[in-house]
XYZ file of C-alpha atoms in Angstrom:
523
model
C -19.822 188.399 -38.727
C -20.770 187.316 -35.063
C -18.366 187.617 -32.607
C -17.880 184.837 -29.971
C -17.995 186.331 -26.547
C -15.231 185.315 -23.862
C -16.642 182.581 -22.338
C -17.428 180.757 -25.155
C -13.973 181.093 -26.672
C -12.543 179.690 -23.487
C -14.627 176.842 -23.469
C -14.004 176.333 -26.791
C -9.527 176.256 -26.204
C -10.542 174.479 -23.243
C -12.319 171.275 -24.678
C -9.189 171.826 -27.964
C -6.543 171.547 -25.524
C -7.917 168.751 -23.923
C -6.033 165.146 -25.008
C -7.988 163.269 -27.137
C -9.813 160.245 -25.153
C -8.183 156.919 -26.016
C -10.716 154.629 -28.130
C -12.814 152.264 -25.728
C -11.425 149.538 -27.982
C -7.339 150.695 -27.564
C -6.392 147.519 -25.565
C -6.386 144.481 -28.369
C -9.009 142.001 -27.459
C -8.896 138.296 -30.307
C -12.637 137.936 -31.473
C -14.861 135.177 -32.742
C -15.005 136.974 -35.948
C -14.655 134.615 -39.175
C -12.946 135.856 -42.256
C -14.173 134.641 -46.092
C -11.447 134.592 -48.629
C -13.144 134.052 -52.047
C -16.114 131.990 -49.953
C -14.087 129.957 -48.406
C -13.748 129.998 -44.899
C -10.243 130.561 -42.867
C -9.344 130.220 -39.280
C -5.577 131.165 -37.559
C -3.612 130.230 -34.777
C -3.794 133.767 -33.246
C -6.379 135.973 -33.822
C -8.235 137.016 -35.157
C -7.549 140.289 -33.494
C -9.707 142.920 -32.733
C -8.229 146.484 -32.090
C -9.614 149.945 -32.354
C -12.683 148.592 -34.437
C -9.834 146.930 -37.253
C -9.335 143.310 -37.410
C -5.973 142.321 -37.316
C -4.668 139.002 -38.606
C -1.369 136.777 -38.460
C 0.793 138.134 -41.650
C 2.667 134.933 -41.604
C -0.856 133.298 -42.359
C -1.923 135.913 -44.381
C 0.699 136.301 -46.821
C 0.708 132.147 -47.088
C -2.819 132.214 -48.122
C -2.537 135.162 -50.478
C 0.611 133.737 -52.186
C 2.344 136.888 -51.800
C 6.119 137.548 -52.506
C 7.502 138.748 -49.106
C 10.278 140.389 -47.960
C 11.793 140.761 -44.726
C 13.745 144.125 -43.538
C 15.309 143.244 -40.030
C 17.089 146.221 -39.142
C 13.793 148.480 -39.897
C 10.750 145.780 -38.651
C 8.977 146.211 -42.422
C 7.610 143.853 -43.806
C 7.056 144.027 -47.899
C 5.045 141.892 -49.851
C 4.492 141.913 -53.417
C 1.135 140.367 -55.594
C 0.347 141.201 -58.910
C 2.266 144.270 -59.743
C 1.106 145.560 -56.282
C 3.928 146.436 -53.616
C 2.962 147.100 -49.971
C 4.988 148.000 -46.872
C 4.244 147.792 -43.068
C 6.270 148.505 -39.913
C 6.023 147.072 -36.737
C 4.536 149.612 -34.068
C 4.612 152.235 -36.880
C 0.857 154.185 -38.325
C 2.821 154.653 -41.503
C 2.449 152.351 -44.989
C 3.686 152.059 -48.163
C 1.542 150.875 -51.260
C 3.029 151.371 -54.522
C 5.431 154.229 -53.425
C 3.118 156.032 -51.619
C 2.776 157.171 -48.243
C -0.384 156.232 -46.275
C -1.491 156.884 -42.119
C -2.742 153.857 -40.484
C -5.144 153.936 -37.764
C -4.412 150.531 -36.335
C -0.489 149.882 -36.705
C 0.916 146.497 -37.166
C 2.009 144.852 -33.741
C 3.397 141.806 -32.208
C 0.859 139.436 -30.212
C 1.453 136.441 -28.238
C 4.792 136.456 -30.667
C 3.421 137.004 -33.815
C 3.078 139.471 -35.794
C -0.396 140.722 -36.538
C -1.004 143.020 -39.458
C -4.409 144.944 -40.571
C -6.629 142.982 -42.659
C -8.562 145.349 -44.561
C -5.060 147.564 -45.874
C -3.807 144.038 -46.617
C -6.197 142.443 -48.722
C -6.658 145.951 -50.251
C -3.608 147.012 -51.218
C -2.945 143.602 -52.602
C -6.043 144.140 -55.334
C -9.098 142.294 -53.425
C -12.725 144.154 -52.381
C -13.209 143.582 -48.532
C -16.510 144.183 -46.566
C -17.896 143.388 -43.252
C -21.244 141.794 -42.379
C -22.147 142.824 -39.235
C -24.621 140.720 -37.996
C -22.750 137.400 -39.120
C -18.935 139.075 -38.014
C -17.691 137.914 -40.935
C -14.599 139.750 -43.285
C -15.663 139.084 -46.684
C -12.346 139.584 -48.788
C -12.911 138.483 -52.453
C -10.471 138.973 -55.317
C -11.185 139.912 -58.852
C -12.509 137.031 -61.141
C -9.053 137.051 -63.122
C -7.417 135.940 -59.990
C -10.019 134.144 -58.431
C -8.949 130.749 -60.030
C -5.532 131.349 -59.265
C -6.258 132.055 -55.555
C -8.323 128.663 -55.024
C -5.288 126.802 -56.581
C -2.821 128.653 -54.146
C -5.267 127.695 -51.653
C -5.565 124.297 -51.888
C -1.761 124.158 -52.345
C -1.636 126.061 -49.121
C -3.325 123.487 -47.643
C -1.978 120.451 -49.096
C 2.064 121.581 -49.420
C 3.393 123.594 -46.589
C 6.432 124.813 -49.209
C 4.350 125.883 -51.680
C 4.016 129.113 -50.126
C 6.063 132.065 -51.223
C 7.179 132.622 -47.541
C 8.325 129.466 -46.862
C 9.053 130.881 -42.815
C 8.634 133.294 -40.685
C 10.647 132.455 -37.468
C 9.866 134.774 -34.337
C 12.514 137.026 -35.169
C 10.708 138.314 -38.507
C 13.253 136.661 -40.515
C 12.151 135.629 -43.871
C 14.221 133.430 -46.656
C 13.268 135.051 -50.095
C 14.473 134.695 -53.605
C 14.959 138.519 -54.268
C 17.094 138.926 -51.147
C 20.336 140.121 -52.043
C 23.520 139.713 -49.803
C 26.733 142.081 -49.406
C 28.600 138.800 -49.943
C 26.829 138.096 -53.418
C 26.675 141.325 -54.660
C 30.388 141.556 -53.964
C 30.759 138.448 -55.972
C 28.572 139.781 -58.730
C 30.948 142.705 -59.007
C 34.232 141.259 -58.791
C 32.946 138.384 -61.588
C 31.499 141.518 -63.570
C 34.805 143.829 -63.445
C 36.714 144.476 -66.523
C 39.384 146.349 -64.659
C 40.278 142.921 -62.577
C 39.617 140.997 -65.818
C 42.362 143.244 -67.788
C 44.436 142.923 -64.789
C 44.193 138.698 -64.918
C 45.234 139.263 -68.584
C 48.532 141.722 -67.386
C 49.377 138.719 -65.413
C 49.203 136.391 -68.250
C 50.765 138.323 -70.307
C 54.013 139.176 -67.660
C 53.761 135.218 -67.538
C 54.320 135.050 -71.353
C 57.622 137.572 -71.098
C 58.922 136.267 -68.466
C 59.295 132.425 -70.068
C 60.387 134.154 -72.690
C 62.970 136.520 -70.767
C 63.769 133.502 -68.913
C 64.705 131.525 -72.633
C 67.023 134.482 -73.949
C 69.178 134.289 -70.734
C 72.803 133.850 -71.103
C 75.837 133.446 -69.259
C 79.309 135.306 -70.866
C 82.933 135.707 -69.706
C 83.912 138.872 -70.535
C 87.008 139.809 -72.160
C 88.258 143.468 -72.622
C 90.253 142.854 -75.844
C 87.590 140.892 -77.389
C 84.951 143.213 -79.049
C 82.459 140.616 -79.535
C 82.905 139.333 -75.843
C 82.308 142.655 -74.639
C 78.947 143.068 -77.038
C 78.096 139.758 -75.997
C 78.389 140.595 -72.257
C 75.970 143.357 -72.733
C 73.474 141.630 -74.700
C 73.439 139.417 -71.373
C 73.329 142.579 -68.965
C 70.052 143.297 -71.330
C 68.312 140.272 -71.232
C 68.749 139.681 -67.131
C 67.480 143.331 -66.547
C 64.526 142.250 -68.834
C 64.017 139.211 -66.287
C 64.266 141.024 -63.497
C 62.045 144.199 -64.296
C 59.781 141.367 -65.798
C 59.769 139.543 -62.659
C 58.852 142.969 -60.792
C 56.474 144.101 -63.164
C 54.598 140.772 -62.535
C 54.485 141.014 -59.047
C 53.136 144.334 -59.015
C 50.407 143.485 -61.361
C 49.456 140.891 -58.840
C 49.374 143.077 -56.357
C 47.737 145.624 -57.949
C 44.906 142.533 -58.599
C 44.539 141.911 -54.872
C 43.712 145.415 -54.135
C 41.042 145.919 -56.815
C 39.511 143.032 -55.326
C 39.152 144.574 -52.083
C 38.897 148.165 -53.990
C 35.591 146.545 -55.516
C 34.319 145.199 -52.041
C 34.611 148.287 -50.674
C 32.907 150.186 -53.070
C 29.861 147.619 -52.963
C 29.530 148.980 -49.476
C 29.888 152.151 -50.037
C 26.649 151.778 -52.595
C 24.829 149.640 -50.195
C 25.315 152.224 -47.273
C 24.291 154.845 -49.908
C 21.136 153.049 -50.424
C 20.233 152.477 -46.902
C 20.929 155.779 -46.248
C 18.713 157.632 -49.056
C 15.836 155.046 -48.524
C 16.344 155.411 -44.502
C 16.091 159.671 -45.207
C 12.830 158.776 -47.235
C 11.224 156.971 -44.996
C 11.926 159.273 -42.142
C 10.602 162.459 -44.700
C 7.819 160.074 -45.444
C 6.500 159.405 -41.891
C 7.311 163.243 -41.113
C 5.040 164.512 -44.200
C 1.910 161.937 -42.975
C 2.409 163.542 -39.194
C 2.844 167.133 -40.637
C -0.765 166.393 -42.802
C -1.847 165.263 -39.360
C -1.383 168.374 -37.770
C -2.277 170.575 -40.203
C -5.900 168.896 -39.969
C -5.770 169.828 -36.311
C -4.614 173.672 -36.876
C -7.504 174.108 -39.360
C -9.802 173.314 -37.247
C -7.775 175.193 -34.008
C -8.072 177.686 -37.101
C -11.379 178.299 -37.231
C -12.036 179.100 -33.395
C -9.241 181.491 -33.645
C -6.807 179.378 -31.540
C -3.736 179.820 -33.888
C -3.190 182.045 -36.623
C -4.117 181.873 -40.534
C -0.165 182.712 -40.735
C 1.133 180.022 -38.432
C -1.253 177.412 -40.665
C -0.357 178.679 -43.736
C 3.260 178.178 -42.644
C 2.931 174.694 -41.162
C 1.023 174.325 -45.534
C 4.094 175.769 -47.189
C 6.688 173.456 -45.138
C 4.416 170.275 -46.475
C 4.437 171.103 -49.767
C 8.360 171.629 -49.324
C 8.766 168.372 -47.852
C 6.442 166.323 -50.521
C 9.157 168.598 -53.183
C 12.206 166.949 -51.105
C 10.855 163.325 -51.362
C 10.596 163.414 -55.206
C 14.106 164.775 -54.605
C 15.399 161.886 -52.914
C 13.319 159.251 -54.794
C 15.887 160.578 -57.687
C 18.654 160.316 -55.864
C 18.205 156.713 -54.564
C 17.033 155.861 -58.279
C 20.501 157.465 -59.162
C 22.341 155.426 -56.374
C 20.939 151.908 -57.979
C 21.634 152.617 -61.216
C 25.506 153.315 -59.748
C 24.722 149.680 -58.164
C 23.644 148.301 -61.203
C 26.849 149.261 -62.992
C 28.970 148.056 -60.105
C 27.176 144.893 -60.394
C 26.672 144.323 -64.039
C 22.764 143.976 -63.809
C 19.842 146.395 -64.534
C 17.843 145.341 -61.704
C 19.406 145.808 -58.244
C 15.916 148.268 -57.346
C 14.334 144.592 -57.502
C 16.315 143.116 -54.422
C 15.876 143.776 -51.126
C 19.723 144.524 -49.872
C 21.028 142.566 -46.640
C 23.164 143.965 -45.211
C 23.900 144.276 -41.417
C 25.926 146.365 -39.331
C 26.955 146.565 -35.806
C 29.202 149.163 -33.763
C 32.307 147.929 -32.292
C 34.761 150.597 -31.327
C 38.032 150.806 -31.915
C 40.285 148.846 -30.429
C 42.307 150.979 -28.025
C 46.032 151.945 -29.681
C 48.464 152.242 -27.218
C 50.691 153.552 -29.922
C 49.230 155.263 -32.720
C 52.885 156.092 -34.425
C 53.875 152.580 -34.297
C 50.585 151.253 -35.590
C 51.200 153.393 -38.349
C 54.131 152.268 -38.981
C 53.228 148.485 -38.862
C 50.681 149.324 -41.109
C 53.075 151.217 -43.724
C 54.976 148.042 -44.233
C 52.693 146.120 -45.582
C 50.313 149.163 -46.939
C 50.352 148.016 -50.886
C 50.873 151.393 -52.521
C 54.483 151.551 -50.602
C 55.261 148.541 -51.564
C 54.748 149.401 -55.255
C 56.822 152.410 -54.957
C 59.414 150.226 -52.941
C 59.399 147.704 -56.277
C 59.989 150.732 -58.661
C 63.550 151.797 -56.164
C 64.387 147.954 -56.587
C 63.942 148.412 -60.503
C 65.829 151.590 -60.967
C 68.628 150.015 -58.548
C 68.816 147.473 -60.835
C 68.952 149.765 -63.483
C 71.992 151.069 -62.326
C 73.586 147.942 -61.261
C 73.487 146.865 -64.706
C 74.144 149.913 -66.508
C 75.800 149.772 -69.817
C 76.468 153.008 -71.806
C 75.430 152.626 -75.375
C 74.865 155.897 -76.585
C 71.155 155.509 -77.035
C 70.137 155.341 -72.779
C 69.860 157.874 -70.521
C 73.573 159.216 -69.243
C 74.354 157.119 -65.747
C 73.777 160.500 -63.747
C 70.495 160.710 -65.074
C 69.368 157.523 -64.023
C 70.841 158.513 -60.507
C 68.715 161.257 -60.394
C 65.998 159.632 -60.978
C 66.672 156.961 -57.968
C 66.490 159.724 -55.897
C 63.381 161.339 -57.327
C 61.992 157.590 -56.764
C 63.378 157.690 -52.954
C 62.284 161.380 -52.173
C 58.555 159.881 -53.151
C 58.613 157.264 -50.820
C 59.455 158.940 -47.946
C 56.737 161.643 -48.793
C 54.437 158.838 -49.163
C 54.788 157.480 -45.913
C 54.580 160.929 -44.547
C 51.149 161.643 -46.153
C 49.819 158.093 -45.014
C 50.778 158.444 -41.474
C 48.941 162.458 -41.870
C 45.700 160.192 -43.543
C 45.599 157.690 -40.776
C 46.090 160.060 -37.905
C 43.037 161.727 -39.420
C 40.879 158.678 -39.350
C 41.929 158.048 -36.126
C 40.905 160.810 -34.590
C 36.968 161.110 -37.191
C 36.599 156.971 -35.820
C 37.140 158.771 -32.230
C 34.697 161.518 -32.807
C 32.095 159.420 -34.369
C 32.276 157.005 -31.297
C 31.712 160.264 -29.346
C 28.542 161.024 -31.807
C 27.152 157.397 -31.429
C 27.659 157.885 -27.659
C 25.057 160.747 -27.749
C 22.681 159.671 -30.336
C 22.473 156.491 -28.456
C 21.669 158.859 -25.122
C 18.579 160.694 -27.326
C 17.176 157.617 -28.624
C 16.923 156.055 -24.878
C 15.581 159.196 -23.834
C 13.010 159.187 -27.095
C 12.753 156.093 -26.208
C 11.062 156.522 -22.424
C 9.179 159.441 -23.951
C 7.497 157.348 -26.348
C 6.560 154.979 -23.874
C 5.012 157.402 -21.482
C 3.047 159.171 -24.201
C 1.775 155.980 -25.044
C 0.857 155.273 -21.528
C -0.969 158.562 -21.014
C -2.806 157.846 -24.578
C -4.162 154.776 -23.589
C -5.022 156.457 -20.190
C -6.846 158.930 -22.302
C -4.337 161.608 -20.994
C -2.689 163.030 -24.312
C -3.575 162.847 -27.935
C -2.579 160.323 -30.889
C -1.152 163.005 -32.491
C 1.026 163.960 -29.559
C 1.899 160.270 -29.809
C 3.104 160.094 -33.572
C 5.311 163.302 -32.955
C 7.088 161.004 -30.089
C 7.061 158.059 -32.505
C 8.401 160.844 -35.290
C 11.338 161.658 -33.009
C 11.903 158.042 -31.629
C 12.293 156.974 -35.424
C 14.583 160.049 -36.222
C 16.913 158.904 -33.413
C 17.076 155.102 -34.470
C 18.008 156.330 -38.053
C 20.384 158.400 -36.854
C 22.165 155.529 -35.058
C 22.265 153.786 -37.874
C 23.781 155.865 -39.669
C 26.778 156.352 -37.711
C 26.836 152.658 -37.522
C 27.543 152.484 -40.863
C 30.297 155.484 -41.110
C 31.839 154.270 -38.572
C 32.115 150.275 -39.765
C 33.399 152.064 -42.973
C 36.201 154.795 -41.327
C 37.315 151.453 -39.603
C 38.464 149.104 -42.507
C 40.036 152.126 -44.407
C 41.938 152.950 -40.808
C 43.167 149.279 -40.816
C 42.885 149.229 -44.883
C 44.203 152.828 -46.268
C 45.275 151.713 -49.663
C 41.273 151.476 -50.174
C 41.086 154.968 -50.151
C 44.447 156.003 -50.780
C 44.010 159.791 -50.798
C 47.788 160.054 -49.268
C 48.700 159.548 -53.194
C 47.474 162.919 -54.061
């Protein structure tokens, strides 16, 4: 084996440490090109636009012409559009793809020009099932789909053309926006749930059936005089005593059931969230894994070829190897566990497709409201906190238990049912012990995750600037692309991170202001 001598092994690390020149063709210039859809010819507003030898096109226009299905994600900038079984994702400003659950590194990333958002041509059309090519000395894009679809494309065409609604994206404001059929709000799926529940349907049946007892508790009500020498009097006075304690625990009974209806209502809301945050969260982790795998493939390219002129070690490669494979391991990991978290969806819900709708649902940080008095907030809270109030209704019906109290030989001695008053009063005032102990508890994790978003909100500023000033330097031919995507990698991380405590923190709040929808104080 020859050895390298010294000065060639400098010069070698030398020119490997040096960025990567920018492409000539980095800044975005539009072109004269034409593009060819199925032989027909197709010209757009913007563009089209020509940028780092890719043609980029409007994906407005784009997606009208191909008569894709398209759906909007506003909180992530990703665009999704679906043709003929085929499913492809883009991100604003982002290298990374999606076509049919997989994970693919673009060299021209989707951007906004003039306002609109431009999108690559060539992973378009292909991921969406058509052959593309490029004649060079005409500058045309010759994009033809297969003969099974070609009829159907003309007709979409010439629909296109003739009925702007005929489109599957019927528009796409500035603000990416995009009104689709398979978009599914918190609002309806909180309305699926509540219409699917059998618990709140067994409940509305508890209430007719209280309903039913207490007309009838209401008809055997009577009114006696009681007189001590009379036998049947006295018999007849307690038959009374009977039937109006019947009323009244019937009367209580009812309103608890209600109650106990108005809190699985919000009980269901709240656990739609829950999923939906869930789901966000899972699919947010495996995107982030996702990107993080293509830039770890990235730079494992580079360190085989540092590799071979000795600039980093076989160990440190084989390393950087084992940690991909690990990572590619995690994603089916998490693919599981968000297919696991729709299925929990689809139960909530009452459907079996809820993987088939894209989830809307947006959240913003407000903090707290300052409490001036965090005892007597509890305390406001307490008396109207629904799980009190039920124990509250249970003291009323023993109370009345004893109030009306007739010793027949068959009941419980009148000491016992004291006793258990007091068992019933010793439980309330625990409960409102353990509820203030809850609260204080949220109080102080709302607190800490304002703290949190405080500082993650810092790092993704500062990932932010860093982003923009490695971008600067690449298109100044001063630092490398992949230098870029690891500041793009971070700058992701930190949004998605945000996010994330968004969401905890939008939740911690209702069950501060809402504890019965987590009542762990009952424990």
């Amino acid at each position: 084996m020859k050895k390298i001598s010294w000065p060639l092994t400098a010069l070698l690390a030398f020119s490997l440490m040096l960025p990567w020149p920018a492409p000539g063709s980095a800044n975005s210039t539009e072109t004269e090109s034409t593009i060819l859809i199925n032989g027909e010819e197709h010209t757009f507003a913007h563009g089209p636009l020509h940028v780092e030898g890719r043609i980029l096109v409007p994906m407005r226009t784009i997606f009208e012409i191909y008569g894709a299905e398209v759906i909007w994600h506003q909180d992530s900038q990703r665009a999704q559009a679906i043709k003929n079984g085929n499913n492809v994702e883009v991100t604003i400003d982002s290298h990374i793809a999606r076509r049919n659950g997989e994970t693919l590194f673009l060299d021209t990333k989707p951007r906004l020009h003039n306002n609109t958002t431009m999108v690559p041509l060539r992973f378009i059309s292909e991921s969406l099932g058509a052959d593309v090519s490029w004649d060079s000395q005409k500058h045309q894009a010759l994009i033809n789909f297969p003969a099974t679809e070609a009829v159907a494309e003309s007709e979409a065409l010439r629909d296109n053309s003739t009925n702007s609604n005929a489109a599957a994206v019927k528009d796409i404001p500035t603000d990416g926006s995009i009104n689709n059929a398979n978009l599914l709000t918190y609002d309806e799926a909180v309305t699926k749930a509540i219409q699917h529940s059998y618990q709140l349907k067994n409940k509305g049946q508890d209430i007719k059936r209280l309903e039913e007892l207490r007309r009838d508790a209401q008809d055997n009500l009577t009114f006696t005089r009681p007189d001590s020498n009379d036998p049947r009097q006295i018999f007849a006075d307690m038959m009374a005593k009977q039937a109006l304690l019947g009323l009244v625990q019937t009367e209580i009974a009812l309103e608890m059931t209600k109650k106990e209806e108005e809190v699985t209502r919000e009980a269901i809301a709240l656990e739609v969230r829950a999923s939906f945050d869930a789901i966000h969260n899972l699919q947010e982790q495996l995107d982030l894994l996702q990107q993080s795998v293509a830039y770890t493939k990235a730079s494992i390219e580079q360190m085989r070829l540092q590799a071979r002129h000795g600039l980093v070690s076989e160990h440190q490669l084989a390393e950087n190897v084992r940690k991909y494979e690990q990572a590619l391991k995690q994603i089916e990991v998490l693919r599981k566990s968000l297919d696991n978290e729709y299925l929990k969806l689809d139960k909530i819900l009452g459907i079996n497709n809820s993987k088939d709708y894209a989830l809307s649902y947006q959240v913003t940080f407000e903090p707290l409201e300052p409490v001036a008095d965090l005892d007597m907030h509890i305390y406001r809270l307490a008396q109207t906190d629904p799980y009190i109030w039920l124990q509250q209704k249970q003291i009323e019906r023993l109370e009345m238990n004893l109030r009306l109290y007739t010793y027949t030989g068959r009941d419980d001695p009148y000491a016992v049912r004291q006793i258990d008053l007091q068992k019933a009063r010793n439980d309330l005032a625990e409960l409102k012990l353990k509820l203030a102990e809850a609260m204080k508890s949220r109080y102080n994790q709302i607190r800490q995750l304002e703290s949190n978003y405080a500082i993650a909100e810092s790092k993704q500023k500062q990932a932010q600037q860093d982003h923009n000033l490695l971008r600067l330097n690449y298109n100044l031919g001063l630092t490398t692309q992949l230098t870029v995507e690891g500041a793009e990698l971070a700058l992701v991380e930190s949004e998605k991170e945000l996010e994330k405590i968004k969401r905890q923190h939008s939740q911690l709040k209702i069950i501060f202001e809402k504890p019965y929808l987590m009542p762990d104080y009952l424990r």
